[in-house]
PDB file of C-alpha atoms in Angstrom:
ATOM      1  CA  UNK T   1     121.214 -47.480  82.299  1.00  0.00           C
ATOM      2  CA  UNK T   2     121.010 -45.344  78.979  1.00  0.00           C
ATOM      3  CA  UNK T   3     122.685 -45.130  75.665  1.00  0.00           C
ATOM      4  CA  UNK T   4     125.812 -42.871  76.024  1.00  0.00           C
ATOM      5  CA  UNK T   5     125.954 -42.199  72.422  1.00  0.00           C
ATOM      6  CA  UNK T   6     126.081 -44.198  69.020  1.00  0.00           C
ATOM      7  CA  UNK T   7     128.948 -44.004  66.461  1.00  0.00           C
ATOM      8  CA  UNK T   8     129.033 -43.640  62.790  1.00  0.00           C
ATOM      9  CA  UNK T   9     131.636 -44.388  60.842  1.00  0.00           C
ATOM     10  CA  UNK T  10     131.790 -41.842  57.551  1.00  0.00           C
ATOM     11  CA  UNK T  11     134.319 -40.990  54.369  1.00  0.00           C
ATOM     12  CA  UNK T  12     133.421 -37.331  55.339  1.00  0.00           C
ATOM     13  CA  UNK T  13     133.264 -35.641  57.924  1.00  0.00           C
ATOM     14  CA  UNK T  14     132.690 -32.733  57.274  1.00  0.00           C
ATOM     15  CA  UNK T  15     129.684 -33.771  54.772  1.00  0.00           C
ATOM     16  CA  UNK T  16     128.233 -35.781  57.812  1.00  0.00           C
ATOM     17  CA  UNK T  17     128.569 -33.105  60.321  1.00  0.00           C
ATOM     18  CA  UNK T  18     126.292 -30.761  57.670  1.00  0.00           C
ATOM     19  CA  UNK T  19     123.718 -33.265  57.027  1.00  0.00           C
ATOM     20  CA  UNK T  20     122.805 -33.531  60.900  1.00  0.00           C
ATOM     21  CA  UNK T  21     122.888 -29.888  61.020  1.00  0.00           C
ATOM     22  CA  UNK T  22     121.054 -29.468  58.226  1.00  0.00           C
ATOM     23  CA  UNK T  23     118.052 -32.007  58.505  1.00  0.00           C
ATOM     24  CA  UNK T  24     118.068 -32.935  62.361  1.00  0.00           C
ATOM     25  CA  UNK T  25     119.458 -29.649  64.104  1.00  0.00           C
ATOM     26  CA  UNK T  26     122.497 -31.191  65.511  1.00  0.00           C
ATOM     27  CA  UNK T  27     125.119 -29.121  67.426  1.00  0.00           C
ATOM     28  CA  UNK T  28     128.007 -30.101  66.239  1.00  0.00           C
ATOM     29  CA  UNK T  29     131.296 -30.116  68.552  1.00  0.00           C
ATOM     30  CA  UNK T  30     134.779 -29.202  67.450  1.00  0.00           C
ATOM     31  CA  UNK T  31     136.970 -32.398  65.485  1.00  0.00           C
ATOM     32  CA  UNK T  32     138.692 -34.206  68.087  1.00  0.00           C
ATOM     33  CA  UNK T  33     141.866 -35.445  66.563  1.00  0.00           C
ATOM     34  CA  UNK T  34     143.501 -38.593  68.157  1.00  0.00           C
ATOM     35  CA  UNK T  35     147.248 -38.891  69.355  1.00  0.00           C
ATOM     36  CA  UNK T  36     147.318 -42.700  70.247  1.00  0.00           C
ATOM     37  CA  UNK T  37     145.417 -43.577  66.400  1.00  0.00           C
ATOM     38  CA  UNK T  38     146.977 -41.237  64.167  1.00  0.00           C
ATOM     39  CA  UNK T  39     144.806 -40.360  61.430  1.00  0.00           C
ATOM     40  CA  UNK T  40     141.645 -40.740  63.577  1.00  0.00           C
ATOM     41  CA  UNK T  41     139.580 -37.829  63.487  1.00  0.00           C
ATOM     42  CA  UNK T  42     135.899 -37.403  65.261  1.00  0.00           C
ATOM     43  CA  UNK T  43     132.968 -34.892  65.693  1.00  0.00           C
ATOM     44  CA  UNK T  44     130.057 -35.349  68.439  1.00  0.00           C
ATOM     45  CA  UNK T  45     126.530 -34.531  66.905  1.00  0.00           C
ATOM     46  CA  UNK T  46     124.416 -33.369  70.179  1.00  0.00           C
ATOM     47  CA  UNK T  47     120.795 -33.515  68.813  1.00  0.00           C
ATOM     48  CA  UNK T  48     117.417 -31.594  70.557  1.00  0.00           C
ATOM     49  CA  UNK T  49     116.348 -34.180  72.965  1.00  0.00           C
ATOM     50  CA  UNK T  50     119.987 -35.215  74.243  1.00  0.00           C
ATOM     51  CA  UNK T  51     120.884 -38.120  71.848  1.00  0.00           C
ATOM     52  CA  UNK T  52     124.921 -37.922  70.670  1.00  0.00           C
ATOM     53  CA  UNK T  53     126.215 -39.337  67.656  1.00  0.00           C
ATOM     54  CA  UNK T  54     129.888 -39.641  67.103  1.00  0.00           C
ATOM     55  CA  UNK T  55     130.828 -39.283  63.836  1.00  0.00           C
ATOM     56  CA  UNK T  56     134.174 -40.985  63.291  1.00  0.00           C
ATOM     57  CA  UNK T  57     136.455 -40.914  60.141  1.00  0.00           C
ATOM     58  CA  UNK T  58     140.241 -42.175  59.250  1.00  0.00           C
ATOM     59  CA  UNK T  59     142.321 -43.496  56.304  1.00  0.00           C
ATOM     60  CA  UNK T  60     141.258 -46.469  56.921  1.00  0.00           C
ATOM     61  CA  UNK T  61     137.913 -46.306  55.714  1.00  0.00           C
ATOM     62  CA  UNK T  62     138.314 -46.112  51.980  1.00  0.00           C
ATOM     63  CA  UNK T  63     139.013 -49.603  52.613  1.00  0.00           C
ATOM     64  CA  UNK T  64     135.322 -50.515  52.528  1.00  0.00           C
ATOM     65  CA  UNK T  65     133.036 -51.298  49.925  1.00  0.00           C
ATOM     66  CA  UNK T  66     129.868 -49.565  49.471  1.00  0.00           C
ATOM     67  CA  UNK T  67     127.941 -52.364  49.343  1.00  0.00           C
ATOM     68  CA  UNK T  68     126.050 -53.457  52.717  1.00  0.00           C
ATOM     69  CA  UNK T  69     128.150 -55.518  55.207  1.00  0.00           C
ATOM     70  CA  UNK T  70     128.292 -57.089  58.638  1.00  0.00           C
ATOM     71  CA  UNK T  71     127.472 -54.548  61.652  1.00  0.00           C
ATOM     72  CA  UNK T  72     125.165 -51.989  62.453  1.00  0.00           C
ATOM     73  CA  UNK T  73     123.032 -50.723  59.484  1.00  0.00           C
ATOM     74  CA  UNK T  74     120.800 -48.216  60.227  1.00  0.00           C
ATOM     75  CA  UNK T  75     120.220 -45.688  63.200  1.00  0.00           C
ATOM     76  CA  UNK T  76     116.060 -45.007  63.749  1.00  0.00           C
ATOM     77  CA  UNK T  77     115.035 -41.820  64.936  1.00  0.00           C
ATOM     78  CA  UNK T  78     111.561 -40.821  66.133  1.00  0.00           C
ATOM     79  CA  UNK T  79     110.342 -37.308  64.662  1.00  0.00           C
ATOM     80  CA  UNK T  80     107.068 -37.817  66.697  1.00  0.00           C
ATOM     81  CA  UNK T  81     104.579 -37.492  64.709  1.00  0.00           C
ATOM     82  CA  UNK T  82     103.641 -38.578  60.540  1.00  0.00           C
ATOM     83  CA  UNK T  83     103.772 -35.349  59.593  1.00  0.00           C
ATOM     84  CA  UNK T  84     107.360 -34.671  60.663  1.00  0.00           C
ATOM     85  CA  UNK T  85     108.107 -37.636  58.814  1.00  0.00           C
ATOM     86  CA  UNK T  86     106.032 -36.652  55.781  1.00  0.00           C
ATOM     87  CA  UNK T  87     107.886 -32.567  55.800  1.00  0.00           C
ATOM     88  CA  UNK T  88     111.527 -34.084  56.583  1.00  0.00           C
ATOM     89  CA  UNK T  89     111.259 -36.574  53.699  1.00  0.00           C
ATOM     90  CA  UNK T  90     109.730 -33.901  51.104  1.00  0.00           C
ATOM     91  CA  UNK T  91     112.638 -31.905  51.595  1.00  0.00           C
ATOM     92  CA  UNK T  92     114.761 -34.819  51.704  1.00  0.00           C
ATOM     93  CA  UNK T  93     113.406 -35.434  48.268  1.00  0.00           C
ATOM     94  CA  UNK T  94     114.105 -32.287  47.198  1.00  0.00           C
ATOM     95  CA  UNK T  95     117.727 -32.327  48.225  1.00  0.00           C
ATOM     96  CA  UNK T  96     118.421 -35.412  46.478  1.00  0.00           C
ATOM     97  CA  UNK T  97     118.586 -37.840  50.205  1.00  0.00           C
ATOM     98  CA  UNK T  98     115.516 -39.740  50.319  1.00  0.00           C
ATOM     99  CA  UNK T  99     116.238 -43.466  49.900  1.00  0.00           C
ATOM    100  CA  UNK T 100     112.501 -44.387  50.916  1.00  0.00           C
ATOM    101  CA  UNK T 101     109.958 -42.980  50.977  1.00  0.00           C
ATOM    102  CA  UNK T 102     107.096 -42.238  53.830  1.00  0.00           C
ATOM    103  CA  UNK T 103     105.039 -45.545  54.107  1.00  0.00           C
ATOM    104  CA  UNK T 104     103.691 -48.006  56.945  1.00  0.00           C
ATOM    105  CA  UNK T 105     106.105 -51.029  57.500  1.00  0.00           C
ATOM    106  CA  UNK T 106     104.280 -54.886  57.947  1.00  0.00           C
ATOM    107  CA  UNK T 107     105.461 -54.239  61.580  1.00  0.00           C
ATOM    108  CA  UNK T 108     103.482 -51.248  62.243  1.00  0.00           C
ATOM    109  CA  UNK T 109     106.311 -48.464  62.102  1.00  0.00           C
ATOM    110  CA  UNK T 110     105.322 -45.067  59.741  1.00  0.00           C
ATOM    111  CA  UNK T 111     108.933 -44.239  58.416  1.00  0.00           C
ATOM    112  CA  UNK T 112     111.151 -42.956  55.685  1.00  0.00           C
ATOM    113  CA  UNK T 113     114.549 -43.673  54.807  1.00  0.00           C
ATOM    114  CA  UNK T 114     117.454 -40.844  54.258  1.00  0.00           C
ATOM    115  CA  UNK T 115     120.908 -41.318  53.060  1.00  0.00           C
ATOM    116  CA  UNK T 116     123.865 -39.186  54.541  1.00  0.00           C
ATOM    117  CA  UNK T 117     126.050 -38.102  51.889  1.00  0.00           C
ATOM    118  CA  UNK T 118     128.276 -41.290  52.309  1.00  0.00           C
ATOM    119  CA  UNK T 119     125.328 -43.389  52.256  1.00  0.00           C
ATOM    120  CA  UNK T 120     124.774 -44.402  55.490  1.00  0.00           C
ATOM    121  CA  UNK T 121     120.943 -44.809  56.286  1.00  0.00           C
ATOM    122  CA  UNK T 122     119.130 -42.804  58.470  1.00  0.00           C
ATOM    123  CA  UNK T 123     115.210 -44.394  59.396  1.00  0.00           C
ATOM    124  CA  UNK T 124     112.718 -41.803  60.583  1.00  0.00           C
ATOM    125  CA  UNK T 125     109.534 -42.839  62.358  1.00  0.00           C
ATOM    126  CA  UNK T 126     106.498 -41.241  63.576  1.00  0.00           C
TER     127      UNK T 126
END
């Protein structure tokens, strides 16, 4: 078995699809606009190594508040080595993203935090 892809829910798209260009090299597919759930609109974010994100956006999602809330609430990605980490985050910093930054959990894990432009979380580990 392996993970088909994971799904993000976003407020834009468009914003979304940039920041995995931008900071993870994503190729990002064409927006795939649904006929059954009208207002439904999603991109697929291939990045190097074969992982797929689908980012997903509608209407509906206004409807949330910003604050944290039941469901998933980070996706972890392994740069593979401390100094990936340590370059990603500095220009993470720079760009105004970094929630966290580069430090050794209690559980062993070196990581830093990033923030897509809707705030969803983004952990990268060594």
């Amino acid at each position: 078995m392996k993970l088909a892809h994971i799904a993000l829910w976003t407020r834009d798209l468009d914003a979304a699809a940039t920041f995995w260009q931008t900071y993870f090299g994503a190729n990002v597919g064409e927006p795939y606009r649904s006929q059954r759930r009208p207002g439904f609109v999603s991109r697929f974010a291939a990045l190097p190594g074969g992982v797929q994100i689908e980012l997903m956006t509608g209407p509906w999602i206004e409807a949330f508040p910003d604050a944290e809330r039941p469901g998933w609430d980070h996706v972890a990605l392994s740069l593979g080595s401390a100094e990936a980490v340590d370059a990603l985050a500095a220009r993470c910093r720079q760009d105004g993203c970094l929630v966290s930054g580069p430090r050794t959990t209690g559980d062993g894990f070196y990581e830093a935090v990033l923030a897509m432009p809707d705030g969803t979380r983004i952990e990268v580990t060594a």
